[in-house]
Structures are given as structure tokens and as C-alpha cells.
Amino acid sequence: MQILNTVSDLRAVVKAWRKAGDTIAFVPTMGNLHAGHIDLVNKAKASADRVVVSIFVNPTQFGVGEDFLTYPRTEQADQEQLLGVGTDALFLPAVTDIFSSDAATAITVSGISERYCGAFRPGHFSGVATVVCKLFNIVQPDKALFGLKDFQQLTVIKTMVRDLNIPVDIIPVETVREDSGLALSSRNGYLSVAEKQVAPELNRVLRVAKDAILAGQLSIAEIEQQALATLEKFGFKSDYFSVCRSQDLTAATLEDKEIVILAAAKLGKTRLIDNIYFSKGV
Ligand code: PAF
């Protein structure tokens, strides 16, 4: 595995692969890799000749008072895992390699970026869209793989790629979960032992809400209210629990067929997100 720290080094490697006719799949990450990331890398390997993984804790997607400084950085362990699954190149830039101090350009994917997580983390999705666009320009992959756990992030990125005609196929990959149902996340490491026992309730409540929608006996507002009340009973402080159309993440009605339920809630100081998506009547 080649480890590249600068944009020019990464570009030189990619250029040589391109010359040889190789296709390239890209997995952008912020490190602290878990089985969900490794699943992305394995799927990337199965879909292209070469796999590039980036590890970059992007300061522009963290808000004031968020965990940028304390975000888990486990570079050595990450490198070993990536080597173990046959990653071809690891891009490990410094913040100054990605953002010059006089950078004047940012990407805003309006509408979708302001709802749900965007409402609670102003500027977050602009930070994500900007860094992902820059990484796409640097790596120039044929395809890029993203986890469905971050459903809103995935939708923001798909919208950006469509609107800016970025020639990258976005491949969504299923969320990897613990046996308890808890979605794997680097932030799970912040949970105390007691919180870890409770955290899977978020996924359970999502599944209950899905069943209620399929049963069709309650309104969407009632289903959302019940879910919020259950989460509160378990000690979560919810940011939102919203039944949406999976296509554009606008509020769903009971007539909609393609549904995603998005949820974000704090357990202690840990903010968890999860979702469940399904088709009705299939
Ligand atoms: O999902 C993440 O890890 C990050 O938001 C991403 C896509 C790597 C951009 O920094």
C-alpha cells in the first residue's frame, strides 16, 4: 500500500494507474476505521482495479463546540487494517494540503443541507460537500463508495454530483451493525458501558416506526411522536425523528412508497444517527 501525503504525490500515482488502463474506486473517510469502513473498502476492491482510501478529519464539517479536536485519530491501526484488505493507496493529507488559508470557495447544496442534521449542525453539509468535491478532483475516481448510515450525507453528495456533472458514480453501501442493531460509527467509542446497552434502542424504535407505517393505522405525525416519546423514556435527547421520501428527503405522506426514516439523538454527550429505508407495497 502506498501512503501519499500530498496532492501531487497522489495525483502522480493515479496518473500512472490511468495510463495502465486501471479503473479506480475511492473510499473517503475520517479514519478511526471500523468494520463498516472495511466493508466499503472490500466492496471498492470488488468493483475496480485500484482502491484509494483517504483519511482526513475535515475541520470544515465540524461546528463550534463539536468534537473536531477530540475526534478519534488512530492512524497506525487504520493503516494496518487498510493494508490487511489490500488497499492500493492511502491518501493522508495535512489540513494545509487541502485547505489553503485564503480559500474562497465552498459548495452549498441548498434545501437538503438545511434540514434534519443540517438544522442542528449549521454549515456541516457545506463542509462535507466541499471536501468531497475537492477529494473527487484530487483522486478523480470512477466511483466512490459511501455508507447508507449517513443517508442525508449520501443524498447531499448525490445531489452535488448530479448538479455539478461530476463524473463519479456514487455507490451506496448498506450500514454495518452490531448484533444488537447498533449502527457502527466512530462516535460509538464515546459511549459509556451503560449507554452502549441503551444505544441499540435507536434502531429498534426505527424498526417499530417502519412496522407502524406499513400497518397504516396511525398518522405519520403520531408515529413520529410515539418514537420521540419512546426514545426520551430511554434517556435519549432527540434532535429529530422524521419520516421522509427517500428520493429527496422531503416529509413523507402515507401515500408515498419509497420511505426513509431519519433519526438523530444524543445519549449523554454522544450524538447518534441512524435510519431505516424501505418500499411500501413491494
Ligand atoms: O462520512 C465521513 O466520514 C465524512 O463525512 C466524509 C465523507 C469522509 C467527508 O469528510
Tab-separated table of C-alpha atoms and ligand atoms in Angstrom:
chain	number	residue	atom	x	y	z
A	1	MET	CA	0.000	0.000	0.000
A	2	GLN	CA	1.358	3.377	-0.996
A	3	ILE	CA	0.883	6.168	1.535
A	4	LEU	CA	0.662	9.598	-0.049
A	5	ASN	CA	0.638	12.805	1.953
A	6	THR	CA	0.434	15.416	-0.760
A	7	VAL	CA	-1.950	16.152	-3.590
A	8	SER	CA	0.846	15.988	-6.171
A	9	ASP	CA	2.107	12.594	-4.944
A	10	LEU	CA	-1.395	11.144	-5.015
A	11	ARG	CA	-2.015	12.553	-8.485
A	12	ALA	CA	1.218	11.036	-9.821
A	13	VAL	CA	0.213	7.573	-8.614
A	14	VAL	CA	-3.305	7.868	-10.017
A	15	LYS	CA	-1.936	9.141	-13.324
A	16	ALA	CA	0.258	6.050	-13.689
A	17	TRP	CA	-2.703	3.768	-12.976
A	18	ARG	CA	-4.834	5.607	-15.505
A	19	LYS	CA	-2.079	5.231	-18.087
A	20	ALA	CA	-2.137	1.498	-17.477
A	21	GLY	CA	-5.905	1.500	-18.059
A	22	ASP	CA	-6.878	0.771	-14.451
A	23	THR	CA	-10.231	1.797	-13.008
A	24	ILE	CA	-10.278	3.472	-9.590
A	25	ALA	CA	-12.688	3.232	-6.674
A	26	PHE	CA	-12.447	5.710	-3.827
A	27	VAL	CA	-13.471	5.477	-0.173
A	28	PRO	CA	-13.245	8.822	1.648
A	29	THR	CA	-13.071	8.509	5.447
A	30	MET	CA	-12.155	10.455	8.554
A	31	GLY	CA	-10.247	7.467	9.936
A	32	ASN	CA	-10.813	5.538	13.169
A	33	LEU	CA	-11.805	2.732	10.857
A	34	HIS	CA	-14.308	0.084	11.864
A	35	ALA	CA	-15.905	-2.880	10.107
A	36	GLY	CA	-18.241	-0.543	8.207
A	37	HIS	CA	-15.292	1.237	6.577
A	38	ILE	CA	-13.576	-2.056	5.821
A	39	ASP	CA	-16.759	-3.301	4.163
A	40	LEU	CA	-16.657	-0.188	1.932
A	41	VAL	CA	-13.039	-0.953	1.010
A	42	ASN	CA	-13.826	-4.595	0.254
A	43	LYS	CA	-16.734	-3.560	-1.967
A	44	ALA	CA	-14.500	-0.964	-3.636
A	45	LYS	CA	-11.914	-3.663	-4.338
A	46	ALA	CA	-14.532	-5.885	-5.898
A	47	SER	CA	-15.651	-3.077	-8.212
A	48	ALA	CA	-12.438	-1.557	-9.602
A	49	ASP	CA	-8.788	-2.334	-10.389
A	50	ARG	CA	-7.433	0.096	-7.797
A	51	VAL	CA	-8.697	1.354	-4.456
A	52	VAL	CA	-7.803	4.691	-2.905
A	53	VAL	CA	-8.815	5.419	0.692
A	54	SER	CA	-8.456	8.875	2.200
A	55	ILE	CA	-8.193	9.636	5.887
A	56	PHE	CA	-8.816	13.295	6.543
A	57	VAL	CA	-10.544	14.711	9.601
A	58	ASN	CA	-12.153	17.624	7.819
A	59	PRO	CA	-12.286	20.696	10.088
A	60	THR	CA	-14.867	22.453	7.921
A	61	GLN	CA	-17.615	19.951	8.692
A	62	PHE	CA	-17.369	20.399	12.465
A	63	GLY	CA	-19.259	23.221	14.147
A	64	VAL	CA	-18.238	25.333	17.114
A	65	GLY	CA	-18.216	23.186	20.259
A	66	GLU	CA	-18.216	19.928	18.268
A	67	ASP	CA	-15.611	17.189	18.546
A	68	PHE	CA	-13.048	18.158	15.878
A	69	LEU	CA	-10.140	18.276	18.338
A	70	THR	CA	-11.131	15.108	20.175
A	71	TYR	CA	-12.291	13.123	17.117
A	72	PRO	CA	-10.549	9.728	17.451
A	73	ARG	CA	-7.338	9.609	15.425
A	74	THR	CA	-5.978	6.061	15.169
A	75	GLU	CA	-3.671	6.304	12.185
A	76	GLN	CA	-1.436	3.312	12.921
A	77	ALA	CA	-4.303	0.892	13.483
A	78	ASP	CA	-6.109	2.315	10.434
A	79	GLN	CA	-3.081	1.750	8.218
A	80	GLU	CA	-2.744	-1.846	9.385
A	81	GLN	CA	-6.404	-2.550	8.631
A	82	LEU	CA	-6.180	-0.965	5.187
A	83	LEU	CA	-3.039	-2.910	4.377
A	84	GLY	CA	-4.784	-6.111	5.515
A	85	VAL	CA	-7.574	-5.682	2.970
A	86	GLY	CA	-5.338	-4.836	0.037
A	87	THR	CA	-5.863	-1.064	-0.275
A	88	ASP	CA	-3.687	0.247	-3.105
A	89	ALA	CA	-3.205	3.809	-1.890
A	90	LEU	CA	-3.887	5.703	1.308
A	91	PHE	CA	-4.180	9.462	0.944
A	92	LEU	CA	-3.291	11.078	4.247
A	93	PRO	CA	-3.048	14.825	3.712
A	94	ALA	CA	-2.497	17.558	6.272
A	95	VAL	CA	-5.201	20.195	6.685
A	96	THR	CA	-2.955	22.749	4.946
A	97	ASP	CA	-2.678	20.458	1.894
A	98	ILE	CA	-6.432	20.504	1.458
A	99	PHE	CA	-7.400	23.996	2.610
A	100	SER	CA	-5.197	26.984	1.910
A	101	SER	CA	-5.636	29.829	4.391
A	102	ASP	CA	-7.039	32.066	1.634
A	103	ALA	CA	-9.524	29.528	0.234
A	104	ALA	CA	-12.543	31.448	-1.055
A	105	THR	CA	-14.755	28.702	-2.486
A	106	ALA	CA	-17.266	26.443	-0.784
A	107	ILE	CA	-20.107	24.292	-2.057
A	108	THR	CA	-23.630	24.629	-0.767
A	109	VAL	CA	-26.241	22.060	-1.704
A	110	SER	CA	-29.222	24.152	-0.740
A	111	GLY	CA	-32.501	22.885	0.683
A	112	ILE	CA	-31.496	19.389	1.620
A	113	SER	CA	-28.473	20.631	3.596
A	114	GLU	CA	-30.583	22.779	5.891
A	115	ARG	CA	-32.932	20.075	7.148
A	116	TYR	CA	-32.521	17.312	9.764
A	117	CYS	CA	-28.814	17.131	10.701
A	118	GLY	CA	-28.226	20.365	8.781
A	119	ALA	CA	-30.627	22.230	11.056
A	120	PHE	CA	-28.708	21.100	14.131
A	121	ARG	CA	-25.246	21.384	12.589
A	122	PRO	CA	-25.245	24.600	10.524
A	123	GLY	CA	-22.577	24.530	7.816
A	124	HIS	CA	-21.912	20.822	8.296
A	125	PHE	CA	-23.072	19.688	4.859
A	126	SER	CA	-21.333	22.543	3.104
A	127	GLY	CA	-18.132	21.350	4.785
A	128	VAL	CA	-18.821	17.782	3.666
A	129	ALA	CA	-19.769	18.731	0.095
A	130	THR	CA	-16.741	20.983	-0.303
A	131	VAL	CA	-14.222	18.442	0.945
A	132	VAL	CA	-15.781	15.567	-1.000
A	133	CYS	CA	-15.753	17.662	-4.189
A	134	LYS	CA	-12.100	18.541	-3.580
A	135	LEU	CA	-11.216	14.901	-2.894
A	136	PHE	CA	-13.018	13.862	-6.093
A	137	ASN	CA	-10.982	16.457	-8.021
A	138	ILE	CA	-7.767	15.209	-6.457
A	139	VAL	CA	-8.368	11.454	-6.808
A	140	GLN	CA	-10.545	11.564	-9.956
A	141	PRO	CA	-12.058	8.144	-9.239
A	142	ASP	CA	-14.519	6.288	-11.448
A	143	LYS	CA	-16.662	5.526	-8.439
A	144	ALA	CA	-16.877	6.432	-4.769
A	145	LEU	CA	-18.477	4.404	-2.015
A	146	PHE	CA	-20.457	5.854	0.896
A	147	GLY	CA	-22.265	4.192	3.791
A	148	LEU	CA	-26.042	4.403	3.978
A	149	LYS	CA	-25.839	5.155	7.698
A	150	ASP	CA	-25.215	8.761	6.680
A	151	PHE	CA	-28.283	8.788	4.444
A	152	GLN	CA	-28.592	12.575	4.353
A	153	GLN	CA	-24.880	12.979	3.612
A	154	LEU	CA	-25.245	10.477	0.772
A	155	THR	CA	-28.210	12.421	-0.631
A	156	VAL	CA	-26.278	15.706	-0.409
A	157	ILE	CA	-23.333	14.152	-2.256
A	158	LYS	CA	-25.530	12.562	-4.927
A	159	THR	CA	-27.224	15.939	-5.473
A	160	MET	CA	-23.877	17.727	-5.745
A	161	VAL	CA	-22.539	15.173	-8.236
A	162	ARG	CA	-25.685	15.500	-10.343
A	163	ASP	CA	-25.772	19.316	-10.236
A	164	LEU	CA	-22.058	19.806	-10.937
A	165	ASN	CA	-21.783	17.000	-13.532
A	166	ILE	CA	-19.004	15.361	-11.566
A	167	PRO	CA	-18.076	12.187	-13.459
A	168	VAL	CA	-18.074	9.843	-10.450
A	169	ASP	CA	-20.541	7.016	-9.797
A	170	ILE	CA	-21.770	7.174	-6.226
A	171	ILE	CA	-22.217	3.689	-4.772
A	172	PRO	CA	-24.309	3.453	-1.592
A	173	VAL	CA	-23.333	0.627	0.762
A	174	GLU	CA	-25.520	-0.965	3.424
A	175	THR	CA	-24.953	0.039	7.056
A	176	VAL	CA	-22.913	-2.443	9.082
A	177	ARG	CA	-24.424	-3.106	12.508
A	178	GLU	CA	-23.552	-4.836	15.724
A	179	ASP	CA	-25.711	-7.879	16.565
A	180	SER	CA	-27.698	-5.528	18.819
A	181	GLY	CA	-28.698	-3.467	15.784
A	182	LEU	CA	-26.478	-0.519	16.721
A	183	ALA	CA	-25.039	1.015	13.548
A	184	LEU	CA	-21.237	1.057	13.586
A	185	SER	CA	-19.840	4.562	13.988
A	186	SER	CA	-16.550	6.039	15.101
A	187	ARG	CA	-18.524	8.050	17.657
A	188	ASN	CA	-19.797	4.850	19.358
A	189	GLY	CA	-16.443	4.899	21.115
A	190	TYR	CA	-17.691	7.871	23.157
A	191	LEU	CA	-20.490	5.767	24.705
A	192	SER	CA	-20.149	4.602	28.305
A	193	VAL	CA	-20.771	0.907	29.055
A	194	ALA	CA	-24.279	1.740	30.276
A	195	GLU	CA	-25.030	3.940	27.246
A	196	LYS	CA	-23.830	1.178	24.919
A	197	GLN	CA	-26.592	-1.059	26.344
A	198	VAL	CA	-29.234	1.554	25.565
A	199	ALA	CA	-27.915	2.790	22.195
A	200	PRO	CA	-29.463	-0.073	20.108
A	201	GLU	CA	-32.899	1.270	21.114
A	202	LEU	CA	-32.497	3.895	18.402
A	203	ASN	CA	-32.509	1.200	15.730
A	204	ARG	CA	-35.282	-0.729	17.467
A	205	VAL	CA	-37.507	2.361	17.569
A	206	LEU	CA	-36.848	2.925	13.850
A	207	ARG	CA	-37.956	-0.637	13.119
A	208	VAL	CA	-41.103	-0.172	15.226
A	209	ALA	CA	-41.893	3.014	13.297
A	210	LYS	CA	-41.404	1.205	9.983
A	211	ASP	CA	-43.865	-1.504	11.093
A	212	ALA	CA	-46.358	1.170	12.140
A	213	ILE	CA	-46.124	2.844	8.733
A	214	LEU	CA	-46.633	-0.468	6.961
A	215	ALA	CA	-49.619	-1.229	9.215
A	216	GLY	CA	-51.114	2.100	8.106
A	217	GLN	CA	-53.226	2.686	11.215
A	218	LEU	CA	-51.521	5.776	12.613
A	219	SER	CA	-50.705	9.085	11.012
A	220	ILE	CA	-47.067	9.910	10.326
A	221	ALA	CA	-47.202	12.618	12.997
A	222	GLU	CA	-48.445	10.072	15.543
A	223	ILE	CA	-45.720	7.603	14.600
A	224	GLU	CA	-43.032	10.282	14.930
A	225	GLN	CA	-44.452	11.437	18.281
A	226	GLN	CA	-44.536	7.885	19.668
A	227	ALA	CA	-40.957	7.282	18.558
A	228	LEU	CA	-39.738	10.516	20.159
A	229	ALA	CA	-41.560	9.656	23.403
A	230	THR	CA	-40.035	6.156	23.494
A	231	LEU	CA	-36.554	7.498	22.870
A	232	GLU	CA	-36.995	10.059	25.632
A	233	LYS	CA	-38.083	7.277	28.011
A	234	PHE	CA	-34.790	5.504	27.296
A	235	GLY	CA	-32.823	8.665	28.058
A	236	PHE	CA	-32.188	9.933	24.520
A	237	LYS	CA	-32.425	13.627	23.741
A	238	SER	CA	-33.702	13.582	20.178
A	239	ASP	CA	-32.784	16.160	17.568
A	240	TYR	CA	-35.323	14.753	15.107
A	241	PHE	CA	-37.180	11.619	14.115
A	242	SER	CA	-38.623	12.210	10.646
A	243	VAL	CA	-40.410	10.062	8.099
A	244	CYS	CA	-39.238	11.222	4.662
A	245	ARG	CA	-39.442	10.396	0.989
A	246	SER	CA	-36.185	8.583	0.284
A	247	GLN	CA	-35.773	10.308	-3.088
A	248	ASP	CA	-35.441	13.895	-1.862
A	249	LEU	CA	-35.848	13.724	1.932
A	250	THR	CA	-38.949	15.877	1.964
A	251	ALA	CA	-41.651	14.983	4.512
A	252	ALA	CA	-43.452	11.792	3.502
A	253	THR	CA	-47.178	11.188	3.410
A	254	LEU	CA	-48.822	7.804	3.958
A	255	GLU	CA	-49.290	7.604	0.175
A	256	ASP	CA	-45.545	7.702	-0.538
A	257	LYS	CA	-43.957	4.381	-1.471
A	258	GLU	CA	-40.214	4.941	-1.038
A	259	ILE	CA	-39.599	5.883	2.560
A	260	VAL	CA	-36.638	6.598	4.776
A	261	ILE	CA	-36.985	7.378	8.456
A	262	LEU	CA	-34.128	9.559	9.663
A	263	ALA	CA	-33.247	9.919	13.319
A	264	ALA	CA	-30.623	11.709	15.381
A	265	ALA	CA	-30.473	11.688	19.150
A	266	LYS	CA	-27.980	12.317	21.897
A	267	LEU	CA	-27.216	9.738	24.518
A	268	GLY	CA	-25.170	11.517	27.152
A	269	LYS	CA	-22.653	13.506	25.139
A	270	THR	CA	-22.719	11.151	22.150
A	271	ARG	CA	-24.807	12.122	19.136
A	272	LEU	CA	-26.068	9.046	17.280
A	273	ILE	CA	-27.716	8.970	13.874
A	274	ASP	CA	-29.472	6.105	12.175
A	275	ASN	CA	-32.155	5.462	9.583
A	276	ILE	CA	-34.280	2.779	8.033
A	277	TYR	CA	-35.440	2.802	4.426
A	278	PHE	CA	-37.999	0.650	2.703
A	279	SER	CA	-40.507	0.406	-0.128
A	280	LYS	CA	-44.197	0.098	0.621
A	281	GLY	CA	-46.275	-2.380	-1.258
A	282	VAL	CA	-43.384	-4.362	-2.726
B	1	PAF	O1	-18.587	10.290	6.319
B	1	PAF	C1	-17.453	10.742	6.551
B	1	PAF	O2	-16.585	10.071	7.123
B	1	PAF	C2	-17.129	12.167	6.125
B	1	PAF	O3	-18.238	12.990	6.244
B	1	PAF	C3	-16.510	12.250	4.718
B	1	PAF	C4	-17.480	11.767	3.655
B	1	PAF	C5	-15.242	11.416	4.664
B	1	PAF	C6	-16.165	13.703	4.393
B	1	PAF	O4	-15.265	14.228	5.302
